[in-house]
Amino acid sequence: MTTRTSFDPQAFRAALGTFTTGVTIITTRDADGAPVGVTANSFNSVSLNPPLVLWSLAKSARSLPAFSSNPFFNVHVLAAAQEGLSGRFASQGTDKFDGIELDEGISNAPLLPQCTARFQCHTAFSYDGGDHVIYVGEVRAFDRSEQPPLVYQGGQYALAARRPREELRLASPPPPECSYTEDLLGYLLGRSHYQMLHLLRRMLSGHSLDEGSFFVLSVLCIRDKLTLEEINAFVGYTGIDATEQAMEALEARRFVARERVRREIRYVLTADGREVVLRQIALAKAQEEDLADKLGAGDVMALKLLLKRLVASTDPGLPDLWAPR
Amino acid sequence: MTTRTSFDPQAFRAALGTFTTGVTIITTRDADGAPVGVTANSFNSVSLNPPLVLWSLAKSARSLPAFSSNPFFNVHVLAAAQEGLSGRFASQGTDKFDGIELDEGISNAPLLPQCTARFQCHTAFSYDGGDHVIYVGEVRAFDRSEQPPLVYQGGQYALAARRPREELRLASPPPPECSYTEDLLGYLLGRSHYQMLHLLRRMLSGHSLDEGSFFVLSVLCIRDKLTLEEINAFVGYTGIDATEQAMEALEARRFVARERVRREIRYVLTADGREVVLRQIALAKAQEEDLADKLGAGDVMALKLLLKRLVASTDPGLPDLWAPR
């Protein structure tokens, strides 16, 4: 950590960017009644009594005249699903409001739908802030939804992974040399997987299926007419070996059928097989909703995002299940 | 989403809390030269030229006289590891600075170490903000480190899970009914685990070990003198069945030894066995550091946090490895 007293603007911006923020769109109407809106992360709460919030806008912004002349503005705290909207309102486009069905607000300022929270404001003060104007607004109405909010950090969009209020220990404190059960990614990943697999196995036992057969059926549900070798190219990384005997067992239960194509045996899913797979996937989705209730919808979204990035980073080169052929 | 125009302060605070922020500690010195500091998430950047930042402080705060009389203050953007410090400076204690070795700054305002970023400021303006004062400071020096920052959302501490700049797809777009490979938690978790296990297996093959034996040795590394039944109580949830034959094979390789205690056979790890386990754990940690380089240290921290919460939520009641006995 070295102290800089000279102001490299890029380094200054990067240092400021370490402060995490939500993302807002702030809207008003100009003198002609045209809707105006900008993406801003300079929002913050100021006062509870009176209820005040603030944000700042560059003096060079094309929307400055509108915000300076119209005392009404709305602050929209964007939801994780509104990243596209954030980008749209951050750009110079003239058609920012195209196709958006506005909600009815208490003023003429446009009120965008599907946000995490909204604050309908009336400018109380506007202050000098160097190359920006600081607008302090009195909140006259507000609302919020259960949508997980969009996050911005270090110049990138993000989601929040919330820490529990109490320190979370999986077991009694381990000795330092064996702390892997509390902090080794491989262990936590394995334990999460096996515990989820435990639930899957219980569901599968209702159909007298094991996870190996389920993985094979899932692959055939997406990609039909595979040889045994091709099936193994998809499931082999799990350690499962789809054998001819295993396929015969699935055939005997009428979940798969074999076709002879140019002297090769290729497997297809039967209607029964497809039904079993889709029912299991539906059960897994229901189980996931229970988890979202426990962990929080935003946290589950963050977990899936991080796992997806982990999968992409450690991919041993698995074949693409959906590649056109 | 319902609009509220009456001001339930709790609902207003909850709506404001959906806007994610970083966490800062802001410090100065009072007229007697005593260090003063408060935790604040009302920080934000204002202007690049001149370089200005702002934050707001309750007019009722005990530290108000110090911040009003001393024009120098330092803003510390807290790192994820500084949650404890955040709590300490948010409380009323008089010994907030106890045991903290301050860094040398450009003013007399206390400069705390080990933060994500720091801004050394001189008050440029102070503005009325209802029940708060808004301080706008000119940044005279700043620095930053690579520490992942602490995040605050909805009244809880959090970590940021950053989204990649480009949309991340694991394969060609799947048909909607089979989108589970892009968004089903169980699939993403399984695939992450099997891909990591693939790396582990490659490491283990150097010792001609499989993961089942490794799991058994790991348990014995933490907890000695277990019966076969007790070993299986720890590893059984993975689907692995530790058999007497498997234990005999580990004994033949001198990784474990058996002891007869009151007519029961109990297994202990040999020095060789312990060495193999610890070497594997060290390799797994090194692999994890490579991943942290790819995903980002903060993202790996967030992933581990979320997995830990998932493990706690889906725990089938595994025995506590470190419980005193």
XYZ file of C-alpha atoms in Angstrom:
650
model
C 0.000 0.000 0.000
C 1.744 3.165 -1.143
C 0.375 6.625 -0.630
C -0.181 8.707 -3.718
C -0.367 12.433 -3.460
C -0.167 13.088 -7.182
C -3.500 12.487 -8.827
C -3.433 9.928 -11.551
C -7.187 10.112 -12.364
C -7.284 6.428 -13.312
C -5.706 5.333 -10.024
C -8.035 7.657 -8.116
C -11.062 6.211 -9.896
C -9.835 2.661 -9.183
C -9.390 3.459 -5.484
C -12.901 4.969 -5.331
C -14.213 1.890 -7.164
C -13.214 -0.363 -4.267
C -16.142 1.155 -2.369
C -19.034 -1.133 -3.273
C -22.375 0.408 -4.222
C -25.772 -0.511 -5.503
C -26.840 0.789 -8.889
C -29.653 3.305 -9.376
C -31.426 4.945 -12.269
C -32.588 8.468 -11.511
C -35.347 9.969 -13.621
C -37.152 13.231 -14.153
C -38.924 15.106 -16.966
C -37.439 18.046 -18.836
C -39.186 21.348 -19.566
C -40.788 19.829 -22.704
C -42.172 16.908 -20.697
C -39.727 14.407 -22.197
C -38.553 11.642 -19.835
C -34.905 11.872 -18.744
C -32.918 9.233 -16.871
C -29.348 8.437 -15.878
C -27.581 5.519 -14.210
C -25.858 6.592 -10.996
C -24.106 4.831 -8.151
C -23.512 8.058 -6.219
C -26.791 7.602 -4.341
C -26.904 7.476 -0.578
C -29.226 7.967 2.352
C -28.716 11.114 4.412
C -31.424 11.745 6.978
C -34.356 9.883 8.515
C -36.231 12.888 9.890
C -36.832 14.632 7.524
C -36.369 11.704 5.093
C -33.545 12.813 2.783
C -31.394 11.037 0.197
C -28.671 12.408 -2.054
C -26.940 11.720 -5.355
C -24.594 13.691 -7.559
C -24.567 14.489 -11.259
C -21.718 15.766 -13.444
C -22.071 19.435 -14.317
C -21.277 18.406 -17.896
C -24.199 15.922 -18.064
C -26.734 16.524 -20.835
C -29.498 15.838 -18.311
C -28.356 18.574 -15.894
C -30.821 21.226 -17.128
C -33.736 18.824 -16.614
C -32.698 17.908 -13.057
C -31.976 21.567 -12.256
C -35.331 22.865 -13.446
C -37.656 20.032 -12.342
C -37.688 19.568 -8.561
C -39.211 16.073 -8.843
C -37.019 13.039 -9.402
C -37.309 9.307 -8.757
C -34.507 7.050 -7.554
C -34.742 3.388 -8.636
C -32.530 0.883 -6.808
C -31.966 -1.664 -9.569
C -32.565 -5.378 -9.171
C -29.984 -8.004 -10.156
C -32.087 -8.749 -13.246
C -31.883 -5.114 -14.417
C -28.236 -5.053 -15.450
C -29.309 -4.425 -19.044
C -31.376 -1.415 -18.007
C -28.385 -0.054 -16.113
C -26.294 -0.227 -19.266
C -29.016 1.375 -21.347
C -29.389 4.381 -19.021
C -25.611 4.745 -18.674
C -25.233 5.301 -22.415
C -26.048 8.345 -24.549
C -29.054 6.841 -26.350
C -32.153 8.951 -26.889
C -34.539 6.004 -26.705
C -33.795 4.972 -23.127
C -37.486 4.685 -22.200
C -38.496 2.757 -25.332
C -40.764 -0.161 -24.556
C -40.844 0.464 -20.805
C -44.321 0.609 -19.324
C -44.059 3.237 -16.590
C -45.853 2.964 -13.263
C -48.012 5.768 -11.884
C -46.101 7.945 -9.421
C -46.912 10.936 -7.236
C -45.192 13.377 -9.617
C -44.535 13.661 -13.348
C -41.094 11.985 -12.951
C -41.026 8.611 -14.753
C -41.408 5.619 -12.412
C -39.747 2.438 -13.697
C -41.177 -0.990 -12.833
C -39.533 -4.147 -11.387
C -36.926 -2.448 -9.203
C -35.710 -3.494 -5.770
C -36.717 -0.159 -4.216
C -37.918 3.245 -5.388
C -37.801 6.662 -3.778
C -39.979 9.443 -5.163
C -38.294 12.707 -4.262
C -38.571 16.462 -4.336
C -35.289 18.391 -4.412
C -34.651 19.955 -0.996
C -31.162 21.326 -1.650
C -28.652 21.324 -4.465
C -25.064 21.849 -3.431
C -21.774 22.511 -5.162
C -19.650 19.386 -5.454
C -16.682 20.363 -7.654
C -17.354 19.030 -11.154
C -20.674 17.591 -9.902
C -23.877 18.950 -8.389
C -25.080 17.215 -5.213
C -28.859 16.874 -5.182
C -30.481 16.284 -1.808
C -34.055 15.101 -2.202
C -36.843 14.804 0.309
C -38.445 11.378 -0.050
C -42.204 11.794 -0.463
C -43.027 8.155 -1.275
C -41.099 4.912 -1.437
C -41.649 1.232 -2.026
C -39.594 -1.933 -2.219
C -39.866 -5.454 -3.555
C -38.145 -8.733 -2.709
C -35.953 -8.599 -5.861
C -32.272 -9.107 -4.966
C -30.397 -5.878 -5.781
C -27.685 -5.317 -8.360
C -24.248 -4.512 -6.964
C -21.299 -2.618 -8.455
C -17.690 -3.041 -7.347
C -14.371 -2.271 -8.974
C -16.008 -1.361 -12.277
C -17.929 -4.650 -12.478
C -21.480 -5.692 -11.759
C -21.821 -8.110 -8.874
C -24.232 -9.834 -6.514
C -23.979 -9.810 -2.741
C -23.129 -12.971 -0.821
C -24.425 -12.153 2.617
C -22.602 -13.171 5.766
C -24.717 -14.686 8.504
C -25.084 -12.507 11.587
C -23.368 -15.088 13.775
C -20.072 -16.663 12.795
C -20.821 -19.915 11.029
C -18.910 -22.982 12.157
C -19.631 -26.390 10.722
C -18.243 -28.151 13.793
C -16.206 -27.525 16.925
C -13.129 -25.370 16.243
C -10.551 -27.528 14.456
C -6.848 -27.389 15.263
C -5.104 -24.944 12.882
C -3.285 -27.642 10.858
C -6.630 -29.283 10.085
C -8.705 -26.170 9.440
C -9.542 -27.472 5.954
C -13.058 -28.417 7.017
C -13.787 -24.748 7.652
C -11.947 -23.083 4.816
C -10.760 -25.385 2.017
C -12.789 -24.834 -1.125
C -12.442 -28.455 -2.276
C -13.773 -29.754 1.027
C -16.699 -27.314 1.180
C -17.567 -28.050 -2.433
C -17.381 -31.804 -1.904
C -19.428 -31.689 1.263
C -22.074 -29.439 -0.364
C -22.261 -31.756 -3.346
C -22.500 -34.977 -1.355
C -25.181 -33.509 0.911
C -27.201 -32.405 -2.128
C -26.550 -35.785 -3.749
C -27.873 -37.409 -0.592
C -31.177 -35.610 -1.179
C -31.113 -36.556 -4.877
C -30.475 -40.207 -4.018
C -33.443 -40.200 -1.712
C -35.626 -38.827 -4.505
C -34.196 -41.296 -7.027
C -34.789 -44.257 -4.736
C -38.505 -43.697 -5.327
C -37.825 -44.837 -8.902
C -35.222 -47.431 -7.825
C -32.599 -45.436 -9.711
C -29.046 -44.585 -8.698
C -27.330 -41.323 -9.634
C -25.264 -42.981 -12.358
C -28.386 -44.082 -14.229
C -29.905 -40.639 -13.653
C -26.875 -38.888 -15.156
C -27.081 -41.162 -18.220
C -30.818 -40.547 -18.647
C -30.270 -36.778 -18.265
C -27.710 -36.783 -21.056
C -30.034 -38.765 -23.325
C -32.827 -36.317 -22.506
C -30.784 -33.559 -24.115
C -28.943 -35.504 -26.774
C -30.475 -38.543 -28.382
C -29.006 -41.490 -30.297
C -25.672 -41.689 -28.524
C -23.310 -44.654 -28.545
C -22.075 -45.994 -25.210
C -18.751 -44.341 -25.886
C -20.413 -40.981 -26.510
C -22.457 -41.291 -23.313
C -19.272 -41.925 -21.372
C -17.635 -38.869 -22.929
C -20.391 -36.827 -21.249
C -20.614 -38.572 -17.856
C -17.102 -39.990 -17.456
C -15.774 -36.926 -15.624
C -18.089 -37.771 -12.692
C -16.275 -41.078 -12.197
C -19.302 -42.990 -13.436
C -18.711 -45.699 -16.022
C -21.808 -46.409 -18.108
C -21.456 -50.109 -18.941
C -23.451 -52.240 -21.365
C -24.959 -54.059 -18.398
C -26.132 -50.782 -16.885
C -27.720 -49.843 -20.227
C -29.373 -53.246 -20.423
C -30.892 -52.689 -16.991
C -32.313 -49.330 -18.141
C -33.594 -51.021 -21.293
C -35.286 -53.761 -19.242
C -37.114 -51.029 -17.326
C -38.111 -49.410 -20.648
C -36.374 -46.100 -19.878
C -34.113 -46.434 -22.920
C -34.257 -48.292 -26.208
C -31.477 -49.217 -28.576
C -31.318 -48.477 -32.271
C -28.928 -49.986 -34.730
C -27.612 -47.234 -37.012
C -25.016 -48.243 -39.598
C -23.774 -51.204 -37.539
C -23.489 -49.062 -34.370
C -25.721 -49.348 -31.332
C -27.201 -46.005 -30.341
C -29.397 -45.348 -27.305
C -32.576 -43.291 -27.243
C -34.790 -42.246 -24.373
C -38.305 -43.706 -24.266
C -41.330 -41.601 -23.298
C -41.151 -43.229 -19.840
C -37.467 -42.401 -19.536
C -38.104 -38.782 -20.462
C -40.900 -38.528 -17.941
C -38.681 -39.832 -15.138
C -35.907 -37.383 -15.968
C -38.188 -34.374 -16.219
C -39.940 -35.300 -12.964
C -36.574 -35.556 -11.195
C -35.450 -32.197 -12.560
C -38.718 -30.661 -11.359
C -38.124 -32.175 -7.899
C -34.576 -30.810 -7.877
C -35.908 -27.361 -8.772
C -38.443 -27.534 -5.935
C -35.677 -28.532 -3.539
C -33.682 -25.547 -4.758
C -36.571 -23.215 -3.994
C -36.579 -24.498 -0.421
C -32.889 -23.688 -0.261
C -33.519 -20.201 -1.665
C -35.953 -19.663 1.202
C -33.235 -20.585 3.685
C -30.239 -18.845 2.084
C -32.040 -15.957 0.358
C -32.811 -15.669 -3.352
C -29.939 -13.243 -3.974
C -27.449 -15.503 -2.226
C -28.498 -18.524 -4.286
C -28.119 -16.378 -7.411
C -24.617 -15.370 -6.278
C -23.718 -18.987 -5.498
C -24.799 -20.172 -8.944
C -22.864 -17.356 -10.598
C -19.687 -18.257 -8.721
C -20.091 -21.996 -9.391
C -20.553 -21.271 -13.075
C -17.332 -19.283 -13.095
C -15.607 -22.124 -11.233
C -16.912 -24.677 -13.742
C -15.649 -22.536 -16.625
C -12.232 -22.174 -14.927
C -11.753 -25.883 -14.246
C -13.430 -27.366 -17.335
C -11.280 -30.302 -18.464
C -12.713 -29.838 -21.983
C -16.079 -31.548 -21.717
C -17.992 -31.950 -24.962
C -20.731 -29.389 -25.605
C -24.074 -31.101 -24.952
C -25.981 -28.735 -27.186
C -23.513 -28.208 -29.982
C -25.320 -28.519 -33.319
C -24.366 -31.692 -35.145
C -44.712 -3.566 -4.591
C -46.941 -1.091 -2.788
C -46.214 2.589 -2.496
C -45.968 4.007 0.997
C -46.440 7.673 1.557
C -46.704 7.464 5.337
C -43.284 7.139 6.904
C -42.838 4.075 9.002
C -39.149 4.739 9.891
C -38.394 1.009 10.004
C -39.815 0.406 6.521
C -37.970 3.469 5.226
C -34.703 2.214 6.705
C -35.310 -1.243 5.208
C -35.957 0.269 1.756
C -32.763 2.364 2.019
C -30.893 -0.751 3.143
C -31.541 -2.464 -0.189
C -28.966 -0.079 -1.653
C -25.701 -1.968 -1.221
C -22.671 -0.104 0.104
C -19.136 -0.673 1.222
C -18.241 0.016 4.835
C -15.899 2.801 5.931
C -14.381 4.038 9.149
C -13.871 7.798 9.219
C -11.369 9.244 11.660
C -10.151 12.577 12.939
C -8.679 14.039 16.123
C -10.610 16.190 18.588
C -9.447 19.509 20.060
C -7.539 17.629 22.798
C -5.720 15.521 20.224
C -7.658 12.349 21.093
C -8.387 10.022 18.151
C -12.037 9.845 17.074
C -13.568 7.384 14.621
C -16.973 6.217 13.407
C -18.222 3.491 11.102
C -20.176 4.931 8.156
C -21.647 3.573 4.967
C -22.834 6.992 3.779
C -19.566 7.542 1.927
C -19.510 8.265 -1.786
C -17.374 9.797 -4.479
C -18.469 13.189 -5.800
C -15.966 14.833 -8.107
C -12.789 13.904 -9.943
C -11.511 17.438 -10.594
C -11.171 18.659 -7.899
C -11.063 15.239 -6.184
C -13.979 15.296 -3.734
C -15.728 12.649 -1.642
C -18.613 12.982 0.807
C -20.127 11.283 3.831
C -22.733 12.276 6.368
C -22.822 12.214 10.155
C -25.810 12.452 12.512
C -26.071 15.847 14.185
C -26.618 13.929 17.426
C -23.305 12.019 17.109
C -20.841 12.418 19.973
C -18.065 12.796 17.412
C -19.713 15.765 15.650
C -17.722 18.475 17.502
C -14.439 16.794 16.512
C -15.378 16.517 12.826
C -16.751 20.080 12.842
C -13.645 21.638 14.353
C -10.878 19.580 12.696
C -10.839 19.979 8.896
C -8.716 16.827 8.430
C -10.350 13.408 8.253
C -9.434 10.025 6.804
C -11.814 7.640 5.076
C -10.927 3.923 5.314
C -12.706 1.553 2.938
C -12.762 -1.606 5.056
C -11.527 -4.974 3.859
C -13.598 -8.157 4.195
C -11.334 -9.195 7.081
C -12.140 -5.997 9.019
C -15.729 -6.795 9.972
C -14.709 -6.820 13.636
C -13.212 -3.331 13.331
C -16.437 -2.133 11.716
C -18.417 -3.372 14.715
C -15.957 -1.826 17.156
C -16.160 1.648 15.561
C -19.958 1.426 15.233
C -20.343 1.059 19.000
C -20.013 3.652 21.768
C -16.768 2.322 23.271
C -14.063 4.765 24.292
C -11.207 2.376 23.527
C -11.831 2.070 19.783
C -8.168 2.646 18.886
C -6.766 0.277 21.535
C -4.046 -1.964 20.185
C -4.158 -0.509 16.653
C -0.781 0.576 15.324
C -1.551 3.643 13.222
C 0.183 4.444 9.951
C 1.793 7.808 9.267
C -0.524 10.121 7.328
C -0.284 13.618 5.871
C -2.365 15.119 8.701
C -2.974 14.433 12.387
C -6.077 12.339 11.569
C -5.530 8.683 12.576
C -4.673 6.405 9.624
C -5.726 2.770 10.152
C -3.746 -0.088 8.564
C -4.840 -3.098 6.428
C -7.736 -1.407 4.621
C -8.831 -1.856 1.014
C -8.445 1.860 0.260
C -7.842 5.062 2.185
C -8.577 8.689 1.376
C -6.881 11.442 3.394
C -9.137 14.473 3.198
C -9.535 18.094 4.122
C -13.102 19.348 4.556
C -14.065 21.487 1.558
C -17.732 22.058 2.432
C -20.134 20.988 5.127
C -23.785 21.100 4.166
C -27.095 20.776 5.934
C -28.643 17.329 5.494
C -31.694 17.260 7.794
C -30.725 15.321 10.929
C -27.232 14.815 9.452
C -24.342 17.018 8.331
C -22.929 16.266 4.885
C -19.144 16.587 4.837
C -17.511 17.065 1.446
C -13.783 16.467 1.630
C -11.031 17.241 -0.815
C -8.853 14.157 -1.192
C -5.213 15.116 -0.640
C -3.762 11.597 -0.642
C -5.076 8.109 -1.239
C -3.882 4.540 -1.477
C -5.341 1.103 -2.020
C -4.438 -2.535 -1.499
C -5.581 -5.788 -3.074
C -7.700 -6.742 -0.018
C -11.262 -7.675 -1.068
C -13.643 -5.083 0.401
C -16.364 -5.586 2.999
C -19.915 -5.095 1.736
C -23.119 -4.119 3.541
C -26.624 -4.916 2.304
C -29.990 -5.122 3.999
C -28.477 -4.668 7.455
C -26.015 -7.530 6.966
C -22.343 -7.765 6.103
C -21.645 -9.385 2.765
C -19.020 -10.102 0.131
C -19.346 -9.309 -3.552
C -19.677 -12.094 -6.118
C -18.600 -10.332 -9.284
C -20.283 -10.968 -12.600
C -18.006 -11.490 -15.568
C -18.080 -8.685 -18.126
C -19.349 -11.038 -20.825
C -22.289 -13.361 -20.261
C -20.949 -16.728 -19.195
C -22.302 -19.795 -20.961
C -20.985 -23.256 -20.245
C -22.092 -24.584 -23.636
C -24.276 -23.719 -26.608
C -27.651 -22.304 -25.574
C -29.787 -25.208 -24.304
C -33.459 -25.554 -25.164
C -35.572 -23.997 -22.366
C -36.848 -27.315 -20.959
C -33.257 -28.483 -20.461
C -31.762 -25.247 -19.140
C -30.644 -27.059 -15.987
C -27.036 -27.140 -17.162
C -26.960 -23.344 -17.033
C -29.021 -22.640 -13.940
C -29.753 -25.644 -11.697
C -27.789 -25.392 -8.474
C -27.488 -29.172 -8.077
C -25.999 -29.519 -11.561
C -23.550 -26.625 -11.161
C -22.507 -27.928 -7.753
C -22.052 -31.462 -9.050
C -20.110 -30.355 -12.067
C -17.875 -28.063 -9.977
C -17.230 -30.868 -7.522
C -16.474 -33.537 -10.143
C -14.134 -31.185 -12.002
C -12.277 -30.398 -8.769
C -12.296 -34.105 -7.877
C -10.768 -34.806 -11.275
C -7.817 -32.600 -10.265
C -7.648 -34.280 -6.841
C -7.657 -37.746 -8.423
C -4.769 -36.759 -10.629
C -2.824 -35.615 -7.569
C -3.750 -38.762 -5.628
C -2.698 -41.060 -8.438
C 0.887 -39.982 -7.668
C 0.476 -41.923 -4.422
C -1.653 -44.657 -6.048
C -4.561 -43.592 -3.848
C -8.222 -43.173 -4.735
C -10.461 -40.527 -3.209
C -12.172 -43.028 -0.912
C -8.872 -43.896 0.768
C -7.980 -40.223 0.914
C -11.248 -39.351 2.673
C -10.591 -42.121 5.232
C -7.006 -40.963 5.840
C -8.216 -37.347 6.210
C -10.694 -38.344 8.891
C -8.021 -40.304 10.759
C -5.705 -37.301 10.486
C -8.168 -35.319 12.589
C -9.599 -38.042 14.769
C -7.535 -41.023 15.777
C -8.441 -44.489 17.038
C -11.727 -44.912 15.208
C -13.523 -48.173 14.585
C -14.550 -49.033 11.031
C -18.127 -48.151 11.955
C -17.065 -44.751 13.256
C -15.036 -44.066 10.101
C -18.100 -44.840 8.016
C -20.219 -42.484 10.133
C -17.883 -39.717 8.941
C -17.417 -40.671 5.274
C -20.623 -42.580 4.533
C -22.509 -39.491 3.322
C -20.143 -39.301 0.321
C -21.350 -42.719 -0.845
C -18.021 -44.285 0.030
C -18.082 -47.506 2.008
C -14.873 -48.084 3.967
C -14.543 -51.867 4.051
C -12.170 -54.054 6.049
C -10.417 -54.963 2.812
C -9.853 -51.295 1.999
C -8.407 -50.765 5.478
C -6.164 -53.814 5.048
C -4.818 -52.320 1.829
C -3.999 -49.062 3.639
C -2.394 -51.100 6.422
C -0.277 -53.040 3.917
C 1.002 -49.705 2.587
C 1.753 -48.632 6.179
C -0.553 -45.591 6.060
C -2.671 -46.904 8.929
C -2.142 -49.334 11.784
C -4.667 -51.147 13.880
C -4.887 -51.195 17.639
C -6.966 -53.547 19.725
C -8.699 -51.579 22.476
C -11.034 -53.502 24.761
C -11.758 -56.191 22.136
C -12.485 -53.533 19.431
C -10.282 -52.829 16.448
C -9.427 -49.163 16.167
C -7.419 -47.541 13.359
C -4.654 -44.981 13.764
C -2.710 -43.032 11.172
C 1.003 -43.804 10.864
C 3.601 -41.056 10.387
C 3.644 -41.982 6.671
C -0.129 -41.754 6.472
C -0.126 -38.333 8.116
C 2.548 -37.109 5.734
C 0.547 -38.199 2.689
C -2.609 -36.483 3.938
C -0.862 -33.234 4.829
C 0.969 -33.184 1.498
C -2.344 -33.642 -0.352
C -4.000 -30.883 1.639
C -1.067 -28.595 0.830
C -1.459 -29.459 -2.879
C -5.186 -28.751 -2.692
C -4.449 -25.382 -1.086
C -1.979 -24.531 -3.851
C -4.586 -25.482 -6.459
C -7.023 -23.206 -4.677
C -4.597 -20.305 -4.905
C -4.449 -20.798 -8.664
C -8.231 -20.620 -8.715
C -8.176 -17.444 -6.612
C -5.920 -15.910 -9.265
C -8.501 -16.756 -11.924
C -11.723 -15.930 -10.048
C -10.420 -13.196 -7.725
C -9.622 -13.557 -4.031
C -12.857 -11.848 -2.968
C -14.964 -14.092 -5.188
C -13.371 -17.248 -3.792
C -14.052 -15.898 -0.290
C -17.697 -15.297 -1.258
C -17.979 -18.778 -2.784
C -16.640 -20.440 0.345
C -18.996 -18.402 2.518
C -22.008 -19.441 0.432
C -20.962 -23.103 0.342
C -20.552 -23.079 4.092
C -24.070 -21.736 4.463
C -25.320 -24.387 2.033
C -23.545 -27.127 3.994
C -25.103 -25.874 7.223
C -28.562 -25.765 5.578
C -28.397 -29.274 4.157
C -26.445 -31.035 6.911
C -28.032 -34.463 7.383
C -26.655 -34.485 10.945
C -23.041 -35.497 10.407
C -21.033 -36.211 13.551
C -18.763 -33.375 14.729
C -15.189 -34.332 13.806
C -13.673 -32.161 16.516
C -16.156 -32.637 19.307
C -14.266 -33.243 22.537
C -14.613 -36.832 23.738
